[in-house]
CSV table of C-alpha atoms in Angstrom, one decimal:
chain,number,residue,atom,x,y,z
A,1,MET,CA,136.2,20.7,42.1
A,2,THR,CA,132.6,22.4,41.3
A,3,ASP,CA,132.2,21.4,45.2
A,4,THR,CA,135.2,23.2,46.0
A,5,ALA,CA,134.7,26.6,43.6
A,6,ARG,CA,131.6,27.0,45.5
A,7,ALA,CA,132.6,26.8,48.7
A,8,LEU,CA,135.2,29.4,47.9
A,9,GLY,CA,133.1,31.3,46.4
A,10,LEU,CA,135.5,31.7,42.9
A,11,PRO,CA,134.9,30.7,39.4
A,12,TYR,CA,135.0,26.6,38.5
A,13,SER,CA,137.8,28.0,35.5
A,14,THR,CA,140.0,29.5,38.4
A,15,VAL,CA,140.0,26.2,40.5
A,16,TRP,CA,140.3,24.6,37.5
A,17,HIS,CA,143.2,26.3,36.0
A,18,TRP,CA,144.8,26.1,40.1
A,19,CYS,CA,144.5,22.1,39.6
A,20,ILE,CA,146.2,21.7,36.3
A,21,ASP,CA,149.3,24.4,37.1
A,22,ARG,CA,150.3,22.5,39.9
A,23,PRO,CA,154.0,22.0,39.2
A,24,ASP,CA,153.2,17.5,39.5
A,25,ARG,CA,151.0,18.3,36.1
A,26,SER,CA,151.9,18.2,32.4
A,27,VAL,CA,153.0,21.6,32.2
A,28,ARG,CA,150.0,23.9,30.6
A,29,GLY,CA,149.5,28.1,29.1
A,30,THR,CA,152.3,30.2,28.6
A,31,ALA,CA,155.1,27.4,30.4
A,32,LEU,CA,154.4,25.4,27.0
A,33,ARG,CA,156.8,28.7,25.3
A,34,CYS,CA,158.8,29.8,28.0
A,35,PHE,CA,162.3,28.1,27.0
A,36,ARG,CA,164.0,29.2,30.0
A,37,CYS,CA,161.3,27.1,32.4
A,38,LEU,CA,160.9,24.2,29.5
A,39,PRO,CA,164.2,24.2,27.6
A,40,ASP,CA,163.3,21.9,24.4
A,41,ASP,CA,166.3,21.6,21.7
A,42,ASN,CA,163.3,21.1,19.1
A,43,ALA,CA,161.4,24.1,20.2
A,44,GLN,CA,164.5,26.8,19.6
A,45,PRO,CA,163.1,30.2,20.5
A,46,ASP,CA,163.1,33.0,18.2
A,47,LEU,CA,165.9,34.9,19.7
A,48,GLY,CA,165.6,37.8,17.0
A,49,SER,CA,162.4,38.8,18.4
A,50,TYR,CA,163.5,38.1,22.0
A,51,ALA,CA,166.6,40.4,21.6
A,52,TYR,CA,164.3,43.1,20.4
A,53,LEU,CA,161.5,42.3,22.2
A,54,LEU,CA,164.0,42.4,25.7
A,55,GLY,CA,165.5,46.2,24.1
A,56,LEU,CA,162.1,47.7,24.1
A,57,TYR,CA,161.6,47.0,27.3
A,58,LEU,CA,164.6,47.7,28.9
A,59,GLY,CA,164.4,51.0,26.7
A,60,ASP,CA,160.4,52.2,27.9
A,61,GLY,CA,158.8,48.6,29.2
A,62,HIS,CA,157.8,47.8,32.6
A,63,LEU,CA,156.6,44.9,33.9
A,64,VAL,CA,153.9,44.4,36.6
A,65,VAL,CA,154.3,41.3,39.0
A,66,SER,CA,151.4,41.4,41.5
A,67,ALA,CA,149.2,38.8,43.1
A,68,LYS,CA,147.7,38.3,40.1
A,69,VAL,CA,149.4,37.4,36.5
A,70,PRO,CA,152.2,39.7,35.5
A,71,VAL,CA,151.6,41.6,33.6
A,72,LEU,CA,154.4,43.5,30.2
A,73,SER,CA,153.7,46.9,29.3
A,74,ILE,CA,155.6,48.5,27.0
A,75,ALA,CA,154.8,52.6,26.3
A,76,CYS,CA,155.2,52.8,22.1
A,77,THR,CA,155.0,56.8,20.8
A,78,GLU,CA,151.9,57.0,18.4
A,79,THR,CA,154.2,59.3,16.1
A,80,TYR,CA,155.1,55.3,14.6
A,81,PRO,CA,152.9,53.3,14.2
A,82,ARG,CA,154.9,50.1,12.8
A,83,LEU,CA,156.6,50.3,16.2
A,84,ILE,CA,154.2,49.2,17.8
A,85,ASP,CA,153.1,46.6,15.2
A,86,LEU,CA,156.4,45.0,15.7
A,87,CYS,CA,156.0,45.0,19.6
A,88,GLU,CA,153.2,43.1,19.5
A,89,GLN,CA,154.8,41.0,17.3
A,90,ALA,CA,157.8,40.6,19.2
A,91,MET,CA,155.7,39.8,22.4
A,92,LEU,CA,153.4,36.9,20.4
A,93,ALA,CA,156.8,35.2,19.2
A,94,VAL,CA,158.4,34.9,22.6
A,95,LEU,CA,155.7,34.2,24.6
A,96,ALA,CA,152.4,36.3,24.4
A,97,ASN,CA,148.8,34.1,23.3
A,98,ARG,CA,147.6,37.8,23.4
A,99,VAL,CA,148.0,41.1,23.1
A,100,GLN,CA,146.2,44.3,24.1
A,101,ARG,CA,146.8,47.9,23.0
A,102,VAL,CA,146.0,50.4,25.5
A,103,HIS,CA,145.9,54.4,23.9
A,104,LYS,CA,146.8,56.9,26.3
A,105,GLU,CA,144.5,59.8,25.4
A,106,GLY,CA,146.4,63.2,25.1
A,107,ARG,CA,149.5,61.4,25.7
A,108,GLY,CA,150.7,60.5,22.9
A,109,TYR,CA,151.8,57.0,23.3
A,110,VAL,CA,149.9,53.8,23.2
A,111,ALA,CA,150.6,51.0,25.8
A,112,VAL,CA,151.4,47.3,24.1
A,113,GLN,CA,150.6,44.5,26.8
A,114,SER,CA,150.8,41.2,27.8
A,115,TYR,CA,149.8,38.8,30.8
A,116,GLY,CA,152.1,35.6,31.5
A,117,LYS,CA,152.9,33.5,33.7
A,118,HIS,CA,156.2,33.5,32.3
A,119,TRP,CA,157.1,36.7,31.6
A,120,PRO,CA,159.8,37.4,34.4
A,121,CYS,CA,161.5,34.1,33.4
A,122,LEU,CA,162.4,35.5,30.5
A,123,LEU,CA,163.1,39.2,31.4
A,124,PRO,CA,165.4,38.4,34.6
A,125,GLN,CA,166.8,42.4,34.7
A,126,HIS,CA,163.2,43.1,36.2
A,127,GLY,CA,163.3,44.5,40.2
A,128,PRO,CA,162.4,47.5,42.7
A,129,GLY,CA,164.2,50.3,41.9
A,130,PRO,CA,165.4,51.9,38.4
A,131,LYS,CA,166.3,49.8,35.7
A,132,HIS,CA,169.5,51.8,35.4
A,133,LEU,CA,170.7,50.5,38.6
A,134,ARG,CA,170.1,47.0,38.5
A,135,PRO,CA,172.5,44.5,37.3
A,136,ILE,CA,172.3,42.6,34.0
A,137,VAL,CA,173.5,39.5,34.1
A,138,LEU,CA,173.8,37.3,30.8
A,139,ALA,CA,172.2,33.4,31.4
A,140,ASP,CA,172.6,30.9,29.2
C-alpha cells in the first residue's frame, strides 16, 4: 500500500481506507452503526434519537453528498442552547463518531455537523430540490 500511495501522490491512510472499505472485506467505520446496511438483531437502533434527528433534518437540516464524505448539517438557533446539545446527542446516538459545531457569526445560529458515509442510508428523503416537494416514504 505504501508504494501505491507514493505512486498516486496520496496519503497512506487514504489508500489504507480504500483497501479495508471494500465490500468484500469486513465492515468498518460508520457502517458498523448503520442499522439499514448492517441489520443486527442484537444491536437495536435508538429509534427515539433517530426520530428526533429525522425531524430536525426535515425542519432545518441538509445533507451534502459530494465526491468526498457526506456531511449532515442542522441549523440550530443560538437562542436555545439545549437544542444544540440535544441535536449533537442525537447525531452521536444514531451514527456519528464526532460532531462539530460551526458558529455562524452575525446570523444567530450554530450549524451542528457530522461527516459520515452512511448518512444517506439513514436519511433516504435526501435528494434534489426542495424537501417539501420530495416524497417521504416510510420504510421498514
